[in-house]
C-alpha cells in the first residue's frame, strides 16, 4: 500500500498538474491510468491475502454521473472489501436513480460516492438530497480529488475521506451511524 500511496498516487497527480499546465496531454493521462490499473490489479490479491474478509455491513460505491475517473474508487473498493465490508461496485458514470436502486436492492448501509471533477461533484448533493427527501435509510460518504471536508459538510454528507489512508476510520464511523439508526 505504501507503494500506491507514496509513489503511484503522487506520480499520477503530478501528471495531472502537468496536464493542467498543458505540458502533458490526454494520451499521457490514458497511459498513466493504464499503469495505475495494472498496479492496482497486482495489489488486489496481496491485500486480499492480508486480512480476513468478513461482513461488517454493505456499501454501494459509485463514481457519479458524468465522471469516468475510477482509479481512486477502485482502490477504495479493494481496501474496504479487505477491511471486511460487503462492497457493491457500481462502476463509473452512474446516474442517481441507479445508485438508489442498487442501494435498495442490496439493502445497503452506506452509499459511497467518488467524483474527480468540479463539474461532477455536484451530483453528490443530488444523491444526498434524494436520500433525505425520500427519508431513505442510507448514510452517504464522499471523496475524490476535488472533494473537500467543507464541501462534504455543505451538502450534508455523513462522511468524507481524503484518501485510502483514512478510509478505514471514516467508514467505521459512518457504518456505526448507519447501523445505530433505526432501519
Ligand atoms: C487519470 C486521469 C484521467 C483518466 C481517468 C482514467 C480512469 N479510469 O480513472 C482519463 C484520461 C480518462 C481522464 C479523463 C478526463 N479528465 Co482526468 N485526470 C486524471 C488524473 C491525472 C489522475 C486521477 C487519478 O486517478 N488519481 C489517482 C487516484 C488514486 O486518486 P483519487 O481519484 O483522488 O482517489 C483517492 C482519493 O481521492 C480518495 N477517494 C476517491 N474517491 C473516494 C470516495 C470516497 C467515498 C472516499 C472516502 C475516498 C475517495 O481515495 C482515493 C485513493 O487514495 C487527474 C489529476 C488529479 N490531480 O487527480 C485528472 C483530472 C481529474 N482530470 C481532469 C479532466 C479535466 C479530465 C477530462 C475532462 C479531460 C478532457 N478534456 O477530456 C476527462 C474527463 C472525462 C470524464 N467525463 O470523466 C481534471 C479535472 C479538473 C477539475 N477540477 O474538474 C484533472 C484534475 C486534471 C487537471 N489538473 O486538469 N482523466
mmCIF file of C-alpha atoms and ligand atoms in Angstrom:
data_model
loop_
_atom_site.group_PDB
_atom_site.id
_atom_site.type_symbol
_atom_site.label_atom_id
_atom_site.label_comp_id
_atom_site.label_asym_id
_atom_site.label_seq_id
_atom_site.Cartn_x
_atom_site.Cartn_y
_atom_site.Cartn_z
ATOM 1 C CA UNK A 1 0.000 0.000 0.000
ATOM 2 C CA UNK A 2 2.961 2.317 0.658
ATOM 3 C CA UNK A 3 3.928 1.895 -2.985
ATOM 4 C CA UNK A 4 0.453 3.008 -4.046
ATOM 5 C CA UNK A 5 0.229 5.975 -1.661
ATOM 6 C CA UNK A 6 3.830 7.209 -1.769
ATOM 7 C CA UNK A 7 4.828 6.553 -5.373
ATOM 8 C CA UNK A 8 1.947 5.837 -7.748
ATOM 9 C CA UNK A 9 -0.580 8.375 -6.438
ATOM 10 C CA UNK A 10 1.810 11.381 -6.267
ATOM 11 C CA UNK A 11 3.115 10.454 -9.713
ATOM 12 C CA UNK A 12 -0.303 10.472 -11.377
ATOM 13 C CA UNK A 13 -1.293 13.666 -9.529
ATOM 14 C CA UNK A 14 1.885 15.326 -10.748
ATOM 15 C CA UNK A 15 0.915 14.277 -14.242
ATOM 16 C CA UNK A 16 -2.495 15.870 -13.675
ATOM 17 C CA UNK A 17 -0.770 19.149 -12.778
ATOM 18 C CA UNK A 18 1.307 18.965 -15.950
ATOM 19 C CA UNK A 19 -1.908 18.274 -17.878
ATOM 20 C CA UNK A 20 -3.470 21.394 -16.343
ATOM 21 C CA UNK A 21 -0.413 23.406 -17.426
ATOM 22 C CA UNK A 22 -0.759 21.954 -20.947
ATOM 23 C CA UNK A 23 2.640 20.316 -20.708
ATOM 24 C CA UNK A 24 1.143 16.817 -20.996
ATOM 25 C CA UNK A 25 -1.910 15.672 -22.917
ATOM 26 C CA UNK A 26 -4.747 13.116 -22.897
ATOM 27 C CA UNK A 27 -2.646 10.206 -24.281
ATOM 28 C CA UNK A 28 -0.279 10.666 -21.327
ATOM 29 C CA UNK A 29 -3.194 10.547 -18.880
ATOM 30 C CA UNK A 30 -4.547 7.415 -20.579
ATOM 31 C CA UNK A 31 -1.150 5.679 -20.422
ATOM 32 C CA UNK A 32 -0.743 6.636 -16.752
ATOM 33 C CA UNK A 33 -4.263 5.426 -15.942
ATOM 34 C CA UNK A 34 -3.422 2.100 -17.588
ATOM 35 C CA UNK A 35 -0.268 1.809 -15.486
ATOM 36 C CA UNK A 36 -2.304 2.557 -12.327
ATOM 37 C CA UNK A 37 -4.843 -0.125 -13.240
ATOM 38 C CA UNK A 38 -2.099 -2.701 -13.677
ATOM 39 C CA UNK A 39 -0.614 -1.704 -10.335
ATOM 40 C CA UNK A 40 -3.974 -1.985 -8.583
ATOM 41 C CA UNK A 41 -4.511 -5.438 -10.154
ATOM 42 C CA UNK A 42 -1.218 -6.564 -8.597
ATOM 43 C CA UNK A 43 -2.147 -5.089 -5.199
ATOM 44 C CA UNK A 44 -5.629 -6.643 -5.002
ATOM 45 C CA UNK A 45 -4.619 -10.281 -4.298
ATOM 46 C CA UNK A 46 -1.926 -9.115 -1.886
ATOM 47 C CA UNK A 47 -4.473 -7.128 0.102
ATOM 48 C CA UNK A 48 -6.990 -9.974 -0.050
ATOM 49 C CA UNK A 49 -4.406 -12.342 1.414
ATOM 50 C CA UNK A 50 -3.504 -9.944 4.215
ATOM 51 C CA UNK A 51 -6.771 -9.948 6.154
ATOM 52 C CA UNK A 52 -9.975 -11.883 6.748
ATOM 53 C CA UNK A 53 -12.931 -10.664 4.688
ATOM 54 C CA UNK A 54 -15.971 -10.704 6.963
ATOM 55 C CA UNK A 55 -19.277 -8.926 6.715
ATOM 56 C CA UNK A 56 -19.241 -5.602 8.559
ATOM 57 C CA UNK A 57 -22.092 -4.096 6.521
ATOM 58 C CA UNK A 58 -22.941 -3.256 2.937
ATOM 59 C CA UNK A 59 -21.646 -0.324 0.892
ATOM 60 C CA UNK A 60 -22.666 0.555 -2.654
ATOM 61 C CA UNK A 61 -19.845 2.511 -4.282
ATOM 62 C CA UNK A 62 -20.046 4.558 -7.478
ATOM 63 C CA UNK A 63 -18.282 7.238 -9.440
ATOM 64 C CA UNK A 64 -21.022 9.801 -10.048
ATOM 65 C CA UNK A 65 -22.829 10.552 -13.292
ATOM 66 C CA UNK A 66 -20.756 12.345 -15.917
ATOM 67 C CA UNK A 67 -17.457 11.229 -14.393
ATOM 68 C CA UNK A 68 -15.393 8.350 -15.778
ATOM 69 C CA UNK A 69 -12.468 8.595 -13.323
ATOM 70 C CA UNK A 70 -12.438 5.298 -11.430
ATOM 71 C CA UNK A 71 -8.870 4.595 -10.318
ATOM 72 C CA UNK A 72 -9.393 6.069 -6.846
ATOM 73 C CA UNK A 73 -12.795 4.401 -6.471
ATOM 74 C CA UNK A 74 -11.332 1.036 -7.437
ATOM 75 C CA UNK A 75 -8.597 1.222 -4.838
ATOM 76 C CA UNK A 76 -11.142 2.280 -2.181
ATOM 77 C CA UNK A 77 -13.355 -0.684 -3.136
ATOM 78 C CA UNK A 78 -10.431 -3.086 -2.752
ATOM 79 C CA UNK A 79 -9.454 -1.599 0.609
ATOM 80 C CA UNK A 80 -12.983 -1.674 2.024
ATOM 81 C CA UNK A 81 -13.522 -5.272 0.856
ATOM 82 C CA UNK A 82 -10.286 -6.147 2.574
ATOM 83 C CA UNK A 83 -11.494 -4.472 5.766
ATOM 84 C CA UNK A 84 -14.483 -6.823 5.805
ATOM 85 C CA UNK A 85 -17.263 -4.767 4.208
ATOM 86 C CA UNK A 86 -19.557 -6.162 1.553
ATOM 87 C CA UNK A 87 -18.854 -3.674 -1.256
ATOM 88 C CA UNK A 88 -21.036 -3.490 -4.355
ATOM 89 C CA UNK A 89 -19.085 -1.674 -7.067
ATOM 90 C CA UNK A 90 -21.492 0.088 -9.425
ATOM 91 C CA UNK A 91 -18.715 1.382 -11.694
ATOM 92 C CA UNK A 92 -18.380 4.878 -13.116
ATOM 93 C CA UNK A 93 -20.709 7.461 -14.665
ATOM 94 C CA UNK A 94 -23.616 6.146 -12.572
ATOM 95 C CA UNK A 95 -26.910 8.107 -12.520
ATOM 96 C CA UNK A 96 -28.577 8.904 -9.203
ATOM 97 C CA UNK A 97 -31.550 6.610 -9.837
ATOM 98 C CA UNK A 98 -29.251 3.621 -10.478
ATOM 99 C CA UNK A 99 -27.357 4.333 -7.260
ATOM 100 C CA UNK A 100 -30.574 4.478 -5.225
ATOM 101 C CA UNK A 101 -31.959 1.340 -6.906
ATOM 102 C CA UNK A 102 -28.750 -0.580 -6.145
ATOM 103 C CA UNK A 103 -28.763 0.642 -2.546
ATOM 104 C CA UNK A 104 -32.321 -0.648 -2.140
ATOM 105 C CA UNK A 105 -31.656 -3.958 -3.878
ATOM 106 C CA UNK A 106 -28.549 -4.646 -1.793
ATOM 107 C CA UNK A 107 -30.019 -3.329 1.484
ATOM 108 C CA UNK A 108 -27.028 -1.005 1.724
ATOM 109 C CA UNK A 109 -25.977 0.778 4.894
ATOM 110 C CA UNK A 110 -23.759 3.282 3.078
ATOM 111 C CA UNK A 111 -23.712 4.914 -0.342
ATOM 112 C CA UNK A 112 -20.105 5.864 -1.170
ATOM 113 C CA UNK A 113 -19.518 8.347 -3.966
ATOM 114 C CA UNK A 114 -16.407 9.370 -5.862
ATOM 115 C CA UNK A 115 -16.003 12.462 -8.065
ATOM 116 C CA UNK A 116 -12.855 13.884 -9.668
ATOM 117 C CA UNK A 117 -14.218 16.966 -11.382
ATOM 118 C CA UNK A 118 -15.728 20.216 -10.185
ATOM 119 C CA UNK A 119 -18.457 19.715 -12.786
ATOM 120 C CA UNK A 120 -19.477 16.301 -11.408
ATOM 121 C CA UNK A 121 -19.106 16.726 -7.654
ATOM 122 C CA UNK A 122 -22.482 18.497 -7.704
ATOM 123 C CA UNK A 123 -24.029 15.064 -8.354
ATOM 124 C CA UNK A 124 -23.121 14.175 -4.778
ATOM 125 C CA UNK A 125 -25.514 16.812 -3.495
ATOM 126 C CA UNK A 126 -28.238 15.404 -5.748
ATOM 127 C CA UNK A 127 -27.799 11.980 -4.128
ATOM 128 C CA UNK A 128 -27.743 13.378 -0.576
ATOM 129 C CA UNK A 129 -30.838 15.489 -1.287
ATOM 130 C CA UNK A 130 -32.733 12.499 -2.705
ATOM 131 C CA UNK A 131 -31.826 10.295 0.261
ATOM 132 C CA UNK A 132 -33.093 12.975 2.635
ATOM 133 C CA UNK A 133 -36.189 13.908 0.602
ATOM 134 C CA UNK A 134 -37.256 10.266 0.385
ATOM 135 C CA UNK A 135 -36.219 9.563 4.015
ATOM 136 C CA UNK A 136 -34.113 6.618 2.842
ATOM 137 C CA UNK A 137 -32.105 4.685 5.460
ATOM 138 C CA UNK A 138 -28.649 5.172 3.900
ATOM 139 C CA UNK A 139 -25.680 7.188 5.064
ATOM 140 C CA UNK A 140 -23.699 8.898 2.300
ATOM 141 C CA UNK A 141 -19.917 9.278 2.288
ATOM 142 C CA UNK A 142 -17.954 11.133 -0.346
ATOM 143 C CA UNK A 143 -14.411 11.531 -1.641
ATOM 144 C CA UNK A 144 -12.251 12.209 -4.679
ATOM 145 C CA UNK A 145 -9.510 14.673 -5.570
ATOM 146 C CA UNK A 146 -11.770 17.733 -5.884
ATOM 147 C CA UNK A 147 -13.928 16.969 -2.842
ATOM 148 C CA UNK A 148 -13.131 18.657 0.474
ATOM 149 C CA UNK A 149 -14.308 18.276 4.031
ATOM 150 C CA UNK A 150 -16.030 21.654 3.769
ATOM 151 C CA UNK A 151 -17.881 20.627 0.594
ATOM 152 C CA UNK A 152 -18.964 17.361 2.227
ATOM 153 C CA UNK A 153 -20.378 19.273 5.189
ATOM 154 C CA UNK A 154 -22.082 21.841 2.978
ATOM 155 C CA UNK A 155 -24.006 19.194 1.047
ATOM 156 C CA UNK A 156 -24.921 17.306 4.224
ATOM 157 C CA UNK A 157 -22.893 14.147 3.568
ATOM 158 C CA UNK A 158 -22.375 11.859 6.573
ATOM 159 C CA UNK A 159 -18.667 11.289 5.962
ATOM 160 C CA UNK A 160 -15.672 12.415 3.933
ATOM 161 C CA UNK A 161 -12.400 10.612 3.271
ATOM 162 C CA UNK A 162 -9.291 12.227 1.808
ATOM 163 C CA UNK A 163 -7.664 9.016 0.581
ATOM 164 C CA UNK A 164 -7.225 5.316 1.337
ATOM 165 C CA UNK A 165 -5.118 6.358 4.325
ATOM 166 C CA UNK A 166 -8.195 7.456 6.291
ATOM 167 C CA UNK A 167 -10.938 5.444 4.603
ATOM 168 C CA UNK A 168 -10.998 2.695 7.265
ATOM 169 C CA UNK A 169 -11.639 5.180 10.081
ATOM 170 C CA UNK A 170 -14.162 7.249 8.124
ATOM 171 C CA UNK A 171 -16.099 4.175 7.039
ATOM 172 C CA UNK A 172 -16.137 2.715 10.546
ATOM 173 C CA UNK A 173 -17.628 5.977 11.849
ATOM 174 C CA UNK A 174 -20.268 6.210 9.128
ATOM 175 C CA UNK A 175 -21.138 2.496 9.454
ATOM 176 C CA UNK A 176 -21.626 2.933 13.209
ATOM 177 C CA UNK A 177 -24.054 5.788 12.439
ATOM 178 C CA UNK A 178 -25.859 3.680 9.818
ATOM 179 C CA UNK A 179 -26.170 0.596 11.997
ATOM 180 C CA UNK A 180 -27.171 2.669 15.009
ATOM 181 C CA UNK A 181 -30.011 4.395 13.128
ATOM 182 C CA UNK A 182 -33.465 2.798 13.005
ATOM 183 C CA UNK A 183 -33.705 0.794 9.752
HETATM 184 C C1 LIG B 1 -6.014 9.621 -14.740
HETATM 185 C C2 LIG B 1 -6.855 10.833 -15.068
HETATM 186 C C3 LIG B 1 -7.765 10.705 -16.133
HETATM 187 C C4 LIG B 1 -8.043 9.376 -16.857
HETATM 188 C C5 LIG B 1 -9.041 8.591 -15.988
HETATM 189 C C6 LIG B 1 -8.867 7.084 -16.131
HETATM 190 C C7 LIG B 1 -9.638 6.324 -15.094
HETATM 191 N N1 LIG B 1 -10.015 5.105 -15.451
HETATM 192 O O1 LIG B 1 -9.908 6.777 -13.976
HETATM 193 C C8 LIG B 1 -8.668 9.897 -18.224
HETATM 194 C C9 LIG B 1 -7.572 10.064 -19.225
HETATM 195 C C10 LIG B 1 -9.767 9.002 -18.801
HETATM 196 C C11 LIG B 1 -9.189 11.261 -17.783
HETATM 197 C C12 LIG B 1 -10.164 11.944 -18.478
HETATM 198 C C13 LIG B 1 -10.548 13.248 -18.186
HETATM 199 N N2 LIG B 1 -10.001 14.067 -17.249
HETATM 200 CO CO1 LIG B 1 -8.796 13.430 -15.863
HETATM 201 N N3 LIG B 1 -7.417 13.125 -14.629
HETATM 202 C C14 LIG B 1 -6.724 12.046 -14.345
HETATM 203 C C15 LIG B 1 -5.692 12.408 -13.227
HETATM 204 C C16 LIG B 1 -4.340 12.686 -13.911
HETATM 205 C C17 LIG B 1 -5.460 11.396 -12.137
HETATM 206 C C18 LIG B 1 -6.731 10.914 -11.410
HETATM 207 C C19 LIG B 1 -6.366 9.723 -10.556
HETATM 208 O O2 LIG B 1 -6.576 8.585 -10.956
HETATM 209 N N4 LIG B 1 -5.740 9.976 -9.378
HETATM 210 C C20 LIG B 1 -5.198 8.922 -8.522
HETATM 211 C C21 LIG B 1 -6.297 8.385 -7.605
HETATM 212 C C22 LIG B 1 -5.735 7.230 -6.762
HETATM 213 O O3 LIG B 1 -6.674 9.434 -6.736
HETATM 214 P P1 LIG B 1 -8.192 9.864 -6.468
HETATM 215 O O4 LIG B 1 -9.036 9.527 -7.648
HETATM 216 O O5 LIG B 1 -8.191 11.246 -5.975
HETATM 217 O O6 LIG B 1 -8.686 8.868 -5.321
HETATM 218 C C23 LIG B 1 -8.177 8.863 -3.996
HETATM 219 C C24 LIG B 1 -8.871 9.842 -3.033
HETATM 220 O O7 LIG B 1 -9.406 10.987 -3.683
HETATM 221 C C25 LIG B 1 -9.883 9.016 -2.316
HETATM 222 N N5 LIG B 1 -11.211 8.829 -2.873
HETATM 223 C C26 LIG B 1 -11.619 8.804 -4.155
HETATM 224 N N6 LIG B 1 -12.931 8.562 -4.233
HETATM 225 C C27 LIG B 1 -13.380 8.410 -2.979
HETATM 226 C C28 LIG B 1 -14.660 8.156 -2.488
HETATM 227 C C29 LIG B 1 -14.847 8.047 -1.119
HETATM 228 C C30 LIG B 1 -16.221 7.762 -0.582
HETATM 229 C C31 LIG B 1 -13.750 8.225 -0.236
HETATM 230 C C32 LIG B 1 -13.957 8.125 1.220
HETATM 231 C C33 LIG B 1 -12.471 8.489 -0.732
HETATM 232 C C34 LIG B 1 -12.299 8.576 -2.095
HETATM 233 O O8 LIG B 1 -9.244 7.757 -2.208
HETATM 234 C C35 LIG B 1 -8.528 7.504 -3.424
HETATM 235 C C36 LIG B 1 -7.335 6.640 -3.124
HETATM 236 O O9 LIG B 1 -6.429 7.259 -2.232
HETATM 237 C C37 LIG B 1 -6.338 13.702 -12.621
HETATM 238 C C38 LIG B 1 -5.374 14.674 -11.894
HETATM 239 C C39 LIG B 1 -5.534 14.682 -10.390
HETATM 240 N N7 LIG B 1 -4.781 15.553 -9.745
HETATM 241 O O10 LIG B 1 -6.314 13.980 -9.780
HETATM 242 C C40 LIG B 1 -7.033 14.301 -13.861
HETATM 243 C C41 LIG B 1 -8.239 15.216 -13.674
HETATM 244 C C42 LIG B 1 -9.159 14.682 -12.576
HETATM 245 N N8 LIG B 1 -8.907 15.115 -14.973
HETATM 246 C C43 LIG B 1 -9.409 16.249 -15.382
HETATM 247 C C44 LIG B 1 -10.108 16.457 -16.602
HETATM 248 C C45 LIG B 1 -10.486 17.882 -16.937
HETATM 249 C C46 LIG B 1 -10.419 15.371 -17.453
HETATM 250 C C47 LIG B 1 -11.200 15.433 -18.777
HETATM 251 C C48 LIG B 1 -12.391 16.379 -18.817
HETATM 252 C C49 LIG B 1 -10.164 15.777 -19.876
HETATM 253 C C50 LIG B 1 -10.754 16.010 -21.264
HETATM 254 N N9 LIG B 1 -10.604 17.257 -21.686
HETATM 255 O O11 LIG B 1 -11.339 15.118 -21.855
HETATM 256 C C51 LIG B 1 -11.623 13.966 -18.939
HETATM 257 C C52 LIG B 1 -12.965 13.739 -18.186
HETATM 258 C C53 LIG B 1 -13.753 12.605 -18.654
HETATM 259 C C54 LIG B 1 -14.970 12.383 -17.739
HETATM 260 N N10 LIG B 1 -16.154 12.703 -18.209
HETATM 261 O O12 LIG B 1 -14.849 11.947 -16.607
HETATM 262 C C55 LIG B 1 -9.145 17.377 -14.381
HETATM 263 C C56 LIG B 1 -10.383 17.772 -13.563
HETATM 264 C C57 LIG B 1 -10.396 19.283 -13.304
HETATM 265 C C58 LIG B 1 -11.492 19.702 -12.389
HETATM 266 N N11 LIG B 1 -11.099 20.366 -11.299
HETATM 267 O O13 LIG B 1 -12.650 19.483 -12.599
HETATM 268 C C59 LIG B 1 -7.943 16.783 -13.555
HETATM 269 C C60 LIG B 1 -7.880 17.268 -12.090
HETATM 270 C C61 LIG B 1 -6.644 17.168 -14.318
HETATM 271 C C62 LIG B 1 -6.354 18.670 -14.311
HETATM 272 N N12 LIG B 1 -5.483 19.100 -13.415
HETATM 273 O O14 LIG B 1 -6.928 19.387 -15.096
HETATM 274 N N13 LIG B 1 -8.530 11.709 -16.674
#
